[in-house]
Amino acid sequence: MGKEIIKLEQGWKQLQEGITKLTNILEGLPNEKPFTSEEYVKQYTKIYNMCTQRQPYNYSKELYEKYRETIQEYINSTVLPSLRARYDEFLLRELVKRWSNHKVMTRWLSGFFHYLDHYYTTNGSVPNLNDVALTCFRDLVFKKESSRVTDTIISLIHKERDGEQIDQSLLKNAIHIYIEIGVYEEAFEVHMLGDTSSYYRRKAASWIEVDSCPSYMLKAEESLKRERNRAGEAGYLHRGTLRKLVERVQQELLVTHATQLLGKEDSGCGVLLRADNVEDLSRMYRLYHEIYEGLQLVANVFKKQVIGEGTTLVQQAEEACNSQAANKSSGQEQAIIVGKFIELHDRYMGYVKRFFMNNNVLRKALKEAFEVLCNKSVTGISSSELVSTFCDNILKKGGGSEKLSDEAIDEILEKVVYLLVYHRDKDLFAEFYRKRFSRRLLYDRSANEDHEKNFLGKLKHQFGANYTSKMEGMMADLAISKDYQRSFEEYLHENPLLKPGIDLSVSVLTIGFWPTCRSCSMKLPSEMVKCVEVFNEYYSSKTKQRKLSWVGRCLAFFKGRHHSSKTKPKKLSWVFSLGTCNIYGNFQEKTVELVVSTYQAATLLLFNNSERLSFSEIMTQLDLDHEDLVRILHSLSCAKYKILSKEPNTKTITQNDIFEFNSRFTDPMGKIKIPLPPIDDRRKVVEDVDKDRKYAIDAATMRIMKSRKVLGHQQLVLECIEMLSSRTFKPNPRVIKIRIDNLISQDYLERDPDDSNTYRYLP
Amino acid sequence: MPRPSKRKAAPSAVVDLSATPAPKKSRTKQTNKADRLFDKYANKSIDSIDPAGIELLCSDLRVPHTDIKILMLAWTMRSEKQGYFSKDEWRRGLKCLGVDTLPKLKKAVIGLDKEVMKSGCFEDFYKFAFQYCLMEAKQRSVDIETICELLNIVLGPQFPTQVNLLMEYLKTQSDYRAINLDQWGSFYRFFREVRFSDLKSYDSSQAWPVVLDSFVDWLRERK
């Protein structure tokens, strides 16, 4: 039984009937009944036969084309017109319906034509039946209508943003079509995102002018939440859009206006911090933390805030200083600011920890802010000096340390060191501190030795042993000196005939550790000369081979290296400037004990031998500098206590003045202190430090070149700065260059002959 | 503390500026001629040509003794002491120039500056000029006044305006009282590499000696 050949037109006519039935069903025509299995099989078999007939009756290709044409025709005749006729939500609904129909149609049709997928489409590199159907829909329907559809969807989203209820499942289905067709990103997402950006741009622009920072942030948070829902699990947007959507919203709401928002005067970051507003600050952190580099925006405002507050403190300090009659140059008033800075730092560090999870970006901002603040001077006094004054005030007798507990002292010292890290000129601080430290030690003004040691320990820990070696040496010196003094007193006890008639105490110190002080030679009054001789003998008897030479009194500096060999003779040189004397003044009314400096004592002792002395006579007898003598005589005749009376009785000392012992002087107290105001050595300290810096740069440069052998100029400068900045000071590149030039001219380095920008180490 | 100064750098290979090498046979003859020329100017008691002799030589050569060519002549001789030419130095120099009589010497000296530029030895000569001014054994730098004169002689012909400006600056500033070899070397490089009309090409963050940084600042202020 042979099969009949089905001819194309004939077969197609029969197939058409089936197709028409299909479309009728799809259209929902009432009289059409669904396909029975038989009908289905009939269609399939017909096509099967037509595709397996022998050539030239193999109609695979033609049927394939017919399949496509069928779909296209249906779309053009029915689907497109129905879409074109509708708008807004109705458009969407229709689209969803038509797409659903299309899928059904595809299913049935490709069922009928299934045989083609067995051989024709697999062999011939033509798209399979499903793909053909999809492509038809995409090209015919979507390409033409998608912009309308997209616009509709977007306007619905707008409505929802503005608070209206919309049919979310409709949107979801409509959007899903895009995804299925594979055009989601280019036909929908990109437009939606663009629209979102403009929407929030407008919102932000209107909110930022009117809203306070907290309420703006609240709105932003709300908006983000809603947008997240749109693209979330239950949302109608594709999940992949979530991240991009959130970024857009964040950009428009939080990034663009960050500075303005956070910097709002009445409600911005600064206000919230001061008000301890946990809720809003946490929100701020949350919102900005998840934006890429978002916290940096907060940090910028934060930094400005800190610098602003700190600068105000400086201004206030300056005003307080200028308004008071107090002595500006001593720096006492100004030093208060150090305590204020410590408070400020503590407070803001607290904020960072409490509200910003101790985030690194904010810590860095705080650090940078303090690096600016800690290098400001107040009324021209450098910050380094102010910190040293602050420390002095804590550690001296009668100062802070006597009023506070040990833990409190430890805490405050710890914080001072912390603050020092921000200072650029750490070596300058060390010098100022050393000077005050030496005065505390030598005048016995230190309140508590343990506190002093504690502070040195902290400095050493932070900046290295080199930084504190001299100061530690100073403390060691005093300890040794006390031993000398004890054994000197024993020596006198054993040799009572040698007693000089005046109670004498000497501090023997190592010159390298102590700050240089001006010492001028002075002719000793005879009473003191004997003391010097006695100590001389004592000392040489104690230290056998050592030779002593005397220059002053009451303070001896040990010249030469501390650990030099015993065979070399050591010289003692004497320094007056830091000694004190207790003298009894036998006035008419009563005897008063005067506590004065050695210089003042020597001056007063002259009046044991003469009633009246002129300025020049005193100068000759004592062999002192003009300036020094003016200071001394001023303190004795023009200040609070007039031990000497002066002719003429003016407030200043001139060369022609005559002085007389003021026997009418008296005071209710039995013992008074007559201070000799110290000379302003501020400039000298700065000079000394500058000199040391040159050597430090030299040393650092040579160390670097020794290990690198050959190095380019910029690199050398950079490494030098790096090496020195953390521990001592930040060198000026120009100064480094001068030092390099110097090293070249001394043949420690040379310029590379081939590359003038490179240096070579010369061993 | 400065390092003990090294002896003046050993002279680099003598450049033979003569066109043809002298044949062996006539060398002794040549040397004798040169010696006789030497004797004409030398001071017998010290067996060297002294400043007076040099003045005489210069007038015979019709070249002023502040001219760069005389300095270059000293360079060919590798003369060590300013104002004096020893016999060895004399011989060396004349051999280098390939001359032995006065007319020949005159001709050679007249064209000496061009020869030096052509042969690419100017930089070597430039360094020599500085070292020639070092009088004392341990001296490392030359005072400003001498430097200015030297600049004028040595670099004046090539860079007249620049040299004038630099001289003016050096005379008016007070940071430096002397210039060392490194700084001296940098002057020539500076003139070659930096255009004065537009100082933007000068970058002070590079390894130029600070004296030049200050010079450029001064120039910029003047504008």
PDB file of C-alpha atoms in Angstrom, chain A residues 702 713-714 717 734 737-739 741 744-748 750-751 756-759 761-763, chain B residues 1-3 6 140 176 180 182-183 189 202-211 213-214 217:
ATOM      1  CA  MET A 702      73.904  59.538  54.619  1.00  0.00           C
ATOM      2  CA  HIS A 713      67.125  63.177  43.800  1.00  0.00           C
ATOM      3  CA  GLN A 714      63.375  63.110  44.327  1.00  0.00           C
ATOM      4  CA  VAL A 717      64.203  63.711  49.341  1.00  0.00           C
ATOM      5  CA  ARG A 734      64.722  73.022  50.185  1.00  0.00           C
ATOM      6  CA  LYS A 737      68.726  70.114  49.084  1.00  0.00           C
ATOM      7  CA  ILE A 738      71.079  72.559  50.756  1.00  0.00           C
ATOM      8  CA  ARG A 739      72.401  69.789  52.968  1.00  0.00           C
ATOM      9  CA  ASP A 741      74.879  70.270  48.244  1.00  0.00           C
ATOM     10  CA  ILE A 744      78.668  66.891  47.874  1.00  0.00           C
ATOM     11  CA  SER A 745      81.107  69.702  48.476  1.00  0.00           C
ATOM     12  CA  GLN A 746      82.597  67.658  51.299  1.00  0.00           C
ATOM     13  CA  ASP A 747      82.964  64.616  49.114  1.00  0.00           C
ATOM     14  CA  TYR A 748      80.541  62.402  50.988  1.00  0.00           C
ATOM     15  CA  GLU A 750      78.831  62.884  44.289  1.00  0.00           C
ATOM     16  CA  ARG A 751      76.586  63.647  41.421  1.00  0.00           C
ATOM     17  CA  SER A 756      72.812  64.846  36.935  1.00  0.00           C
ATOM     18  CA  ASN A 757      69.641  63.987  38.832  1.00  0.00           C
ATOM     19  CA  THR A 758      71.177  61.044  40.627  1.00  0.00           C
ATOM     20  CA  TYR A 759      73.607  60.827  43.501  1.00  0.00           C
ATOM     21  CA  TYR A 761      77.471  57.317  47.763  1.00  0.00           C
ATOM     22  CA  LEU A 762      81.211  57.815  48.176  1.00  0.00           C
ATOM     23  CA  PRO A 763      82.604  55.377  50.720  1.00  0.00           C
TER      24      PRO A 763
ATOM     25  CA  MET B   1      83.488  67.842  59.570  1.00  0.00           C
ATOM     26  CA  PRO B   2      84.738  67.978  55.995  1.00  0.00           C
ATOM     27  CA  ARG B   3      86.624  65.063  54.676  1.00  0.00           C
ATOM     28  CA  LYS B   6      91.591  64.575  47.720  1.00  0.00           C
ATOM     29  CA  ARG B 140      87.730  73.279  47.486  1.00  0.00           C
ATOM     30  CA  TYR B 176      77.342  82.100  49.119  1.00  0.00           C
ATOM     31  CA  ASN B 180      82.572  74.627  44.669  1.00  0.00           C
ATOM     32  CA  ASP B 182      79.863  70.721  41.779  1.00  0.00           C
ATOM     33  CA  GLN B 183      78.097  74.062  41.594  1.00  0.00           C
ATOM     34  CA  ARG B 189      74.709  72.510  32.308  1.00  0.00           C
ATOM     35  CA  TYR B 202      63.503  74.773  35.197  1.00  0.00           C
ATOM     36  CA  ASP B 203      62.284  72.403  37.845  1.00  0.00           C
ATOM     37  CA  SER B 204      63.585  73.177  41.302  1.00  0.00           C
ATOM     38  CA  SER B 205      62.465  69.837  42.657  1.00  0.00           C
ATOM     39  CA  GLN B 206      65.230  68.297  40.590  1.00  0.00           C
ATOM     40  CA  ALA B 207      68.774  67.975  41.722  1.00  0.00           C
ATOM     41  CA  TRP B 208      70.004  71.435  40.715  1.00  0.00           C
ATOM     42  CA  PRO B 209      72.225  72.938  43.403  1.00  0.00           C
ATOM     43  CA  VAL B 210      70.409  75.388  45.636  1.00  0.00           C
ATOM     44  CA  VAL B 211      72.446  78.312  44.363  1.00  0.00           C
ATOM     45  CA  ASP B 213      67.297  77.548  42.643  1.00  0.00           C
ATOM     46  CA  SER B 214      67.919  80.918  44.265  1.00  0.00           C
ATOM     47  CA  ASP B 217      63.868  82.759  41.918  1.00  0.00           C
TER      48      ASP B 217
END
